[in-house]
Coordinates of C-alpha atoms and ligand atoms in Angstrom, one line a residue:
M10 CA 30.4 22.2 25.0
F11 CA 32.6 19.3 26.0
K12 CA 31.3 16.4 28.2
A13 CA 32.3 12.9 29.1
P14 CA 31.0 10.4 26.6
E15 CA 27.7 8.7 27.4
H16 CA 28.8 5.4 25.9
Q17 CA 32.2 4.7 27.2
V18 CA 32.5 1.1 28.4
A19 CA 36.1 0.8 29.6
G20 CA 39.3 2.7 30.3
H21 CA 40.0 5.9 32.1
Q22 CA 37.0 8.2 32.7
A23 CA 36.7 11.9 33.0
R24 CA 35.3 12.3 36.5
D25 CA 36.3 13.3 40.1
G26 CA 38.9 15.7 38.7
K27 CA 40.6 12.9 36.7
L28 CA 41.3 13.1 33.0
G29 CA 39.3 11.0 30.6
P30 CA 37.9 11.3 27.1
L31 CA 35.6 14.1 26.1
I32 CA 33.1 14.6 23.2
D33 CA 31.5 17.7 21.9
G34 CA 28.7 16.2 19.8
S35 CA 30.5 17.0 16.5
G36 CA 31.4 13.4 15.8
R37 CA 34.9 13.7 17.4
F38 CA 36.3 11.8 20.5
Y39 CA 39.0 13.6 22.4
K40 CA 41.3 11.3 24.3
P41 CA 43.7 12.9 26.7
L42 CA 47.4 12.0 26.4
Q43 CA 48.4 10.2 29.5
N44 CA 51.3 12.1 30.9
D45 CA 53.8 9.3 30.9
E46 CA 55.1 7.9 27.6
R47 CA 51.7 6.2 26.8
G48 CA 50.2 9.4 25.4
S49 CA 53.1 10.2 23.1
K50 CA 53.3 6.5 22.0
E51 CA 49.7 6.5 21.0
V52 CA 50.1 9.8 19.1
A53 CA 53.2 8.3 17.4
F54 CA 51.2 5.2 16.4
Y55 CA 48.3 7.2 14.9
T56 CA 50.7 9.5 13.1
S57 CA 52.7 6.6 11.6
F58 CA 49.5 4.6 10.8
S59 CA 47.8 7.5 9.2
S60 CA 50.6 8.1 6.7
N61 CA 51.5 4.4 6.1
T62 CA 50.7 3.7 2.5
R63 CA 51.0 -0.1 3.1
I64 CA 47.7 -0.2 5.0
P65 CA 44.9 -1.3 2.7
D66 CA 41.7 0.8 2.9
H67 CA 39.6 -2.2 3.9
I68 CA 41.8 -2.5 7.0
R69 CA 42.1 1.3 7.7
R70 CA 38.3 1.4 8.2
F71 CA 38.7 -0.7 11.4
F72 CA 40.7 2.2 13.0
P73 CA 39.3 5.5 14.2
V74 CA 40.2 8.4 11.9
F75 CA 43.0 10.6 13.6
H76 CA 42.7 14.4 13.3
G77 CA 45.8 15.4 15.2
T78 CA 46.0 16.7 18.7
Q79 CA 44.4 19.7 20.5
L80 CA 44.8 21.4 23.9
L81 CA 41.6 21.1 25.9
E82 CA 40.6 21.9 29.5
G83 CA 40.4 18.6 31.4
A84 CA 38.3 17.8 34.5
D85 CA 41.1 19.3 36.7
G86 CA 40.6 22.7 35.1
C87 CA 44.0 22.7 33.4
L88 CA 44.8 22.6 29.7
H89 CA 46.0 19.1 28.4
P90 CA 46.8 17.8 25.0
H91 CA 44.1 15.4 23.6
M92 CA 44.1 13.2 20.5
V93 CA 41.3 14.2 18.3
L94 CA 39.7 10.9 17.0
E95 CA 36.6 9.9 15.1
D96 CA 33.8 9.2 17.6
L97 CA 33.0 5.6 16.7
V98 CA 29.5 5.7 18.2
S99 CA 28.3 9.3 17.5
N100 CA 25.9 8.1 14.8
R101 CA 24.2 5.6 17.1
L102 CA 21.3 6.2 19.5
H103 CA 21.5 3.2 21.8
P104 CA 24.7 1.5 20.9
S105 CA 25.4 -2.0 22.3
I106 CA 29.2 -2.1 22.8
I107 CA 31.7 -4.6 24.0
D108 CA 35.4 -3.9 24.5
I109 CA 37.6 -7.0 24.2
K110 CA 41.3 -6.6 25.1
I111 CA 43.1 -9.0 22.7
G112 CA 46.2 -11.0 23.5
S113 CA 47.2 -13.6 26.1
R114 CA 49.9 -11.1 27.3
T115 CA 49.2 -7.4 27.7
W116 CA 52.8 -6.5 28.6
Y117 CA 55.2 -5.6 25.9
P118 CA 58.9 -6.4 25.5
Q119 CA 61.0 -3.9 27.4
A120 CA 58.2 -2.9 29.8
S121 CA 59.4 -2.0 33.3
E122 CA 59.4 -4.7 35.9
D123 CA 56.5 -2.9 37.8
Y124 CA 54.4 -2.6 34.6
F125 CA 55.1 -6.3 33.7
Q126 CA 54.1 -7.5 37.2
K127 CA 50.9 -5.4 37.1
C128 CA 49.9 -6.8 33.6
I129 CA 50.8 -10.4 34.2
K130 CA 48.8 -10.4 37.4
K131 CA 45.7 -9.1 35.5
D132 CA 46.4 -11.5 32.6
R133 CA 46.5 -14.5 35.0
E134 CA 43.5 -13.4 37.0
T135 CA 41.3 -12.8 34.0
T136 CA 40.7 -14.9 30.8
S137 CA 43.6 -13.3 29.0
L138 CA 46.1 -16.1 29.6
S139 CA 43.6 -19.0 29.2
L140 CA 41.6 -17.6 26.3
G141 CA 43.8 -15.1 24.6
F142 CA 41.5 -12.2 25.4
R143 CA 39.4 -10.6 28.1
I144 CA 36.3 -8.5 28.2
S145 CA 37.2 -5.0 29.5
G146 CA 33.7 -3.6 29.5
L147 CA 30.4 -3.7 27.8
Q148 CA 26.9 -2.3 27.6
V149 CA 23.9 -4.0 25.9
Y150 CA 20.8 -2.0 25.2
E151 CA 17.7 -3.8 26.4
S152 CA 14.7 -1.5 26.3
E153 CA 13.5 2.1 26.8
K154 CA 12.3 1.0 30.3
S155 CA 15.3 -0.8 31.5
G156 CA 18.0 1.0 29.5
F157 CA 21.4 -0.7 29.2
W158 CA 22.7 -3.8 30.9
K159 CA 26.1 -2.7 32.0
P160 CA 28.0 -4.9 34.5
D161 CA 30.3 -2.9 36.7
K162 CA 34.1 -3.0 36.4
K163 CA 34.4 -5.4 39.4
C164 CA 32.1 -7.9 37.8
T165 CA 33.7 -7.6 34.4
Q166 CA 37.1 -8.2 35.8
S167 CA 36.0 -11.4 37.5
F168 CA 34.5 -12.9 34.3
T169 CA 35.5 -16.6 34.0
L170 CA 35.7 -18.5 30.7
K171 CA 32.1 -19.6 31.3
D172 CA 31.0 -16.0 31.9
V173 CA 32.8 -14.8 28.7
R174 CA 30.9 -17.4 26.6
S175 CA 27.7 -16.4 28.3
V176 CA 28.3 -12.6 27.8
L177 CA 29.1 -13.0 24.1
R178 CA 25.6 -14.6 23.9
K179 CA 24.0 -11.9 26.1
F180 CA 25.6 -9.3 23.9
V181 CA 23.3 -10.4 21.0
S182 CA 20.2 -11.2 23.1
S183 CA 17.1 -9.3 23.8
N184 CA 17.2 -10.4 27.5
P185 CA 20.8 -9.6 28.5
S186 CA 20.0 -8.5 32.1
S187 CA 17.8 -11.5 32.8
D188 CA 18.8 -14.7 34.7
A189 CA 17.1 -16.6 31.9
I190 CA 19.1 -18.3 29.1
P191 CA 20.3 -15.6 26.6
D192 CA 17.9 -15.9 23.6
C193 CA 20.6 -14.9 21.0
S194 CA 17.8 -13.2 19.0
F195 CA 20.2 -11.0 17.1
A196 CA 23.1 -13.5 16.7
S197 CA 22.5 -14.1 13.0
V198 CA 22.1 -10.4 12.0
V199 CA 24.9 -9.1 14.3
Y200 CA 27.5 -11.9 14.3
G201 CA 26.5 -13.6 11.0
G202 CA 26.0 -12.5 7.4
S203 CA 28.4 -11.4 4.7
T204 CA 29.1 -8.1 6.5
G205 CA 28.5 -9.1 10.1
I206 CA 30.9 -9.2 13.0
L207 CA 32.3 -12.7 12.2
A208 CA 33.0 -11.7 8.6
Q209 CA 34.8 -8.5 9.8
L210 CA 36.9 -10.4 12.4
L211 CA 37.9 -12.8 9.6
E212 CA 38.9 -9.9 7.4
L213 CA 41.1 -8.6 10.2
K214 CA 42.5 -12.0 10.9
A215 CA 43.6 -12.3 7.2
W216 CA 45.5 -9.0 7.6
F217 CA 47.1 -10.1 10.9
E218 CA 48.3 -13.4 9.2
D219 CA 50.4 -11.2 6.9
Q220 CA 51.1 -7.9 8.5
T221 CA 54.5 -7.5 10.3
I222 CA 54.4 -3.7 10.6
F223 CA 53.0 -3.4 14.1
H224 CA 52.6 -5.4 17.3
F225 CA 49.4 -4.4 19.1
Y226 CA 49.9 -5.0 22.8
S227 CA 46.9 -4.3 25.1
C228 CA 44.8 -3.1 22.2
S229 CA 41.0 -3.7 22.1
V230 CA 38.5 -4.9 19.6
L231 CA 35.3 -2.9 20.0
M232 CA 32.1 -4.5 18.6
V233 CA 29.1 -2.2 18.2
Y234 CA 25.6 -2.5 17.0
E235 CA 22.2 -0.9 17.4
K236 CA 19.3 -3.0 18.7
E237 CA 16.7 -1.1 16.7
E238 CA 18.5 -1.9 13.5
A239 CA 19.1 -5.5 14.5
M240 CA 15.4 -5.9 15.3
K241 CA 14.5 -4.9 11.7
G242 CA 17.1 -7.4 10.4
K243 CA 19.3 -4.6 9.1
P244 CA 23.0 -5.2 9.1
G245 CA 25.2 -2.4 10.5
A246 CA 27.3 -4.0 13.3
E247 CA 30.8 -2.8 13.3
V248 CA 34.2 -4.1 14.5
K249 CA 36.7 -1.4 15.4
L250 CA 40.1 -1.3 17.1
V251 CA 41.0 1.1 19.9
D252 CA 43.8 1.8 22.4
F253 CA 47.2 2.0 20.8
A254 CA 49.3 3.1 23.8
H255 CA 51.4 0.0 23.6
V256 CA 51.9 -0.6 19.9
L257 CA 55.4 -1.5 18.9
E258 CA 57.1 -1.9 15.6
G259 CA 56.6 -5.4 14.2
K260 CA 60.1 -5.6 12.6
G261 CA 59.1 -8.2 10.1
I262 CA 57.6 -10.6 12.7
I263 CA 53.9 -11.7 12.8
D264 CA 52.0 -10.4 15.8
H265 CA 51.3 -13.9 17.2
N266 CA 49.9 -12.5 20.5
F267 CA 47.2 -10.5 18.8
L268 CA 46.5 -13.1 16.1
G269 CA 46.1 -15.9 18.7
G270 CA 43.6 -13.9 20.7
L271 CA 41.7 -12.9 17.6
C272 CA 41.4 -16.6 16.5
S273 CA 40.1 -17.5 19.9
L274 CA 37.4 -14.8 19.7
I275 CA 36.5 -15.9 16.2
K276 CA 36.0 -19.5 17.5
L277 CA 33.7 -18.4 20.3
V278 CA 31.6 -16.1 18.0
S279 CA 31.4 -18.9 15.4
E280 CA 30.2 -21.4 18.1
I281 CA 27.3 -19.0 18.9
L282 CA 26.3 -18.9 15.3
T283 CA 26.4 -22.7 15.0
C284 CA 24.7 -23.4 18.3
P285 CA 22.6 -20.4 19.3
D286 CA 20.4 -22.5 21.5
E287 CA 23.2 -23.9 23.7
Q288 CA 22.5 -23.4 27.4
T289 CA 25.0 -21.4 29.4
S290 CA 25.4 -20.7 33.0
N291 CA 26.1 -17.1 34.1
G292 CA 28.6 -17.8 36.9
C293 CA 29.3 -14.6 38.7
L294 CA 26.6 -12.7 36.9
H295 CA 23.9 -14.8 38.5
E296 CA 25.2 -13.9 42.0
L297 CA 25.6 -10.2 41.2
E298 CA 22.2 -10.0 39.6
K299 CA 20.7 -11.7 42.5
S300 CA 22.2 -9.3 45.0
R301 CA 21.2 -6.3 42.8
F302 CA 17.7 -7.7 42.7
C303 CA 17.7 -8.1 46.5
L304 CA 19.0 -4.5 47.0
E305 CA 16.5 -3.0 44.6
N306 CA 13.6 -4.9 46.0
G307 CA 14.6 -4.6 49.7
V308 CA 14.7 -8.4 50.0
Ligands
5MY13 O1 44.1 2.1 36.2 P1 43.4 0.8 36.1 O2 43.8 -0.2 37.2 O3 42.0 0.9 35.9 O4 44.0 0.0 34.8 C1 43.8 0.4 33.5 C2 43.2 -0.7 32.8 O5 41.9 -0.9 33.3 P2 41.5 -2.3 33.9 O6 41.7 -2.2 35.4 O7 42.4 -3.4 33.3 O8 40.1 -2.5 33.4 C3 43.0 -0.3 31.3 O9 42.3 -1.3 30.7 P3 41.0 -1.0 29.8 O10 41.4 -0.1 28.7 O11 40.0 -0.6 30.7 O12 40.8 -2.4 29.2 C4 44.3 -0.1 30.7 O13 45.0 -1.3 30.7 C5 45.1 0.9 31.4 O14 46.5 0.8 31.0 P4 47.0 1.4 29.7 O15 46.5 2.8 29.6 O16 46.6 0.5 28.6 O17 48.5 1.4 30.0 C6 45.2 0.7 32.9 O18 45.6 1.9 33.5 P5 46.9 2.2 34.3 O19 46.6 1.6 35.7 O20 48.0 1.5 33.6 O21 47.0 3.7 34.3
ADP14 N1 37.3 6.7 19.0 C1 36.4 6.3 19.9 N2 35.1 6.6 19.7 C2 34.2 6.2 20.7 N3 34.5 5.6 21.8 C3 35.8 5.3 22.1 C4 36.8 5.6 21.1 N4 38.0 5.2 21.7 C5 37.7 4.6 22.8 N5 36.4 4.7 23.1 C6 35.7 4.2 24.3 O1 36.5 4.5 25.4 C7 36.9 3.2 26.1 C8 38.4 3.3 26.5 O2 39.2 3.5 25.4 P1 40.7 3.3 25.5 O3 41.4 3.9 24.3 O4 41.0 1.8 25.7 O5 41.2 4.1 26.8 P2 42.3 3.8 27.9 O6 43.6 4.0 27.3 O7 41.9 4.8 29.0 O8 42.1 2.4 28.4 C9 36.5 2.2 25.1 O9 36.2 1.0 25.7 C10 35.3 2.8 24.3 O10 34.2 2.6 25.1

């Protein structure tokens, strides 16, 4: 029985008759091929990546395993080709997830004028240009009672640099939805340690300093952890890469756009580990949370 994934934080969603990813509980994630060239480009990337013997195993583990394509019925009732991918969160109960779109430019060389204009507008209006990445979506598990803190798309799209710093703290805090200063309770176990997120990002960076096989435009780093594990001090946070609809051949050139964004993310995560107590203001989050509080409480 196929259904829309419970834990999707960004991207196109299967609802209102529109196509979006599906899962069937078997540990596989079925991503529909978009019907312009994006779908076929992503399949081409997975096919090329899967058979490329120059990708070391310690790097391959950052990518979802690709199991080919399959025709499935979409939300519109018609059959559509889907990429069959490893479901990156199927082994988790309450995954805290953040999707970070890397690169100061999300448009690729040779993109159409319309696509370029659309991307550059988003890059300028978000932190992509200033910071080298933007947060595309997130959910942070808080408790059985309050569930996930999941800012809506409008809020996420308006994150300023200050918000991004704050959200990266909230992501590893036990009080993400509160107006209080994020407590960063899980920073050391999630971001730190020899196998934590910072170590994984540094491993990826080392590869990106060398690899000239691919250029990853508009690709996201997904960071995932489970609060229950973090509370017990158990490592288990993971960094993954998703969305390869705009990957180009690297042609012997370093992917400076991705590498720059990755370095910037590494810097911000490192700062949280060195100064977990630093106070941050929530910017738009404050306002949105205040209005949500007012709505919920009839104020
Ligand atoms: O449709 P939209 O406006 O939500 O835009 C999608 C983006 O959502 P955003 O608004 O930036 O959060 C979406 O971004 P996320 O994956 O959500 O970060 C993609 O950029 C998508 O384009 P493509 O499939 O990568 O070519 C974008 O899809 P297209 O508009 O290019 O179909
Ligand atoms: N292999 C996967 N396993 C689990 N979740 C995934 C996987 N790939 C993507 N997702 C979820 O779907 C979201 C959107 O994925 P993405 O590939 O960027 O789609 P789109 O091309 O529509 O933007 C991600 O933010 C993540 O929450």
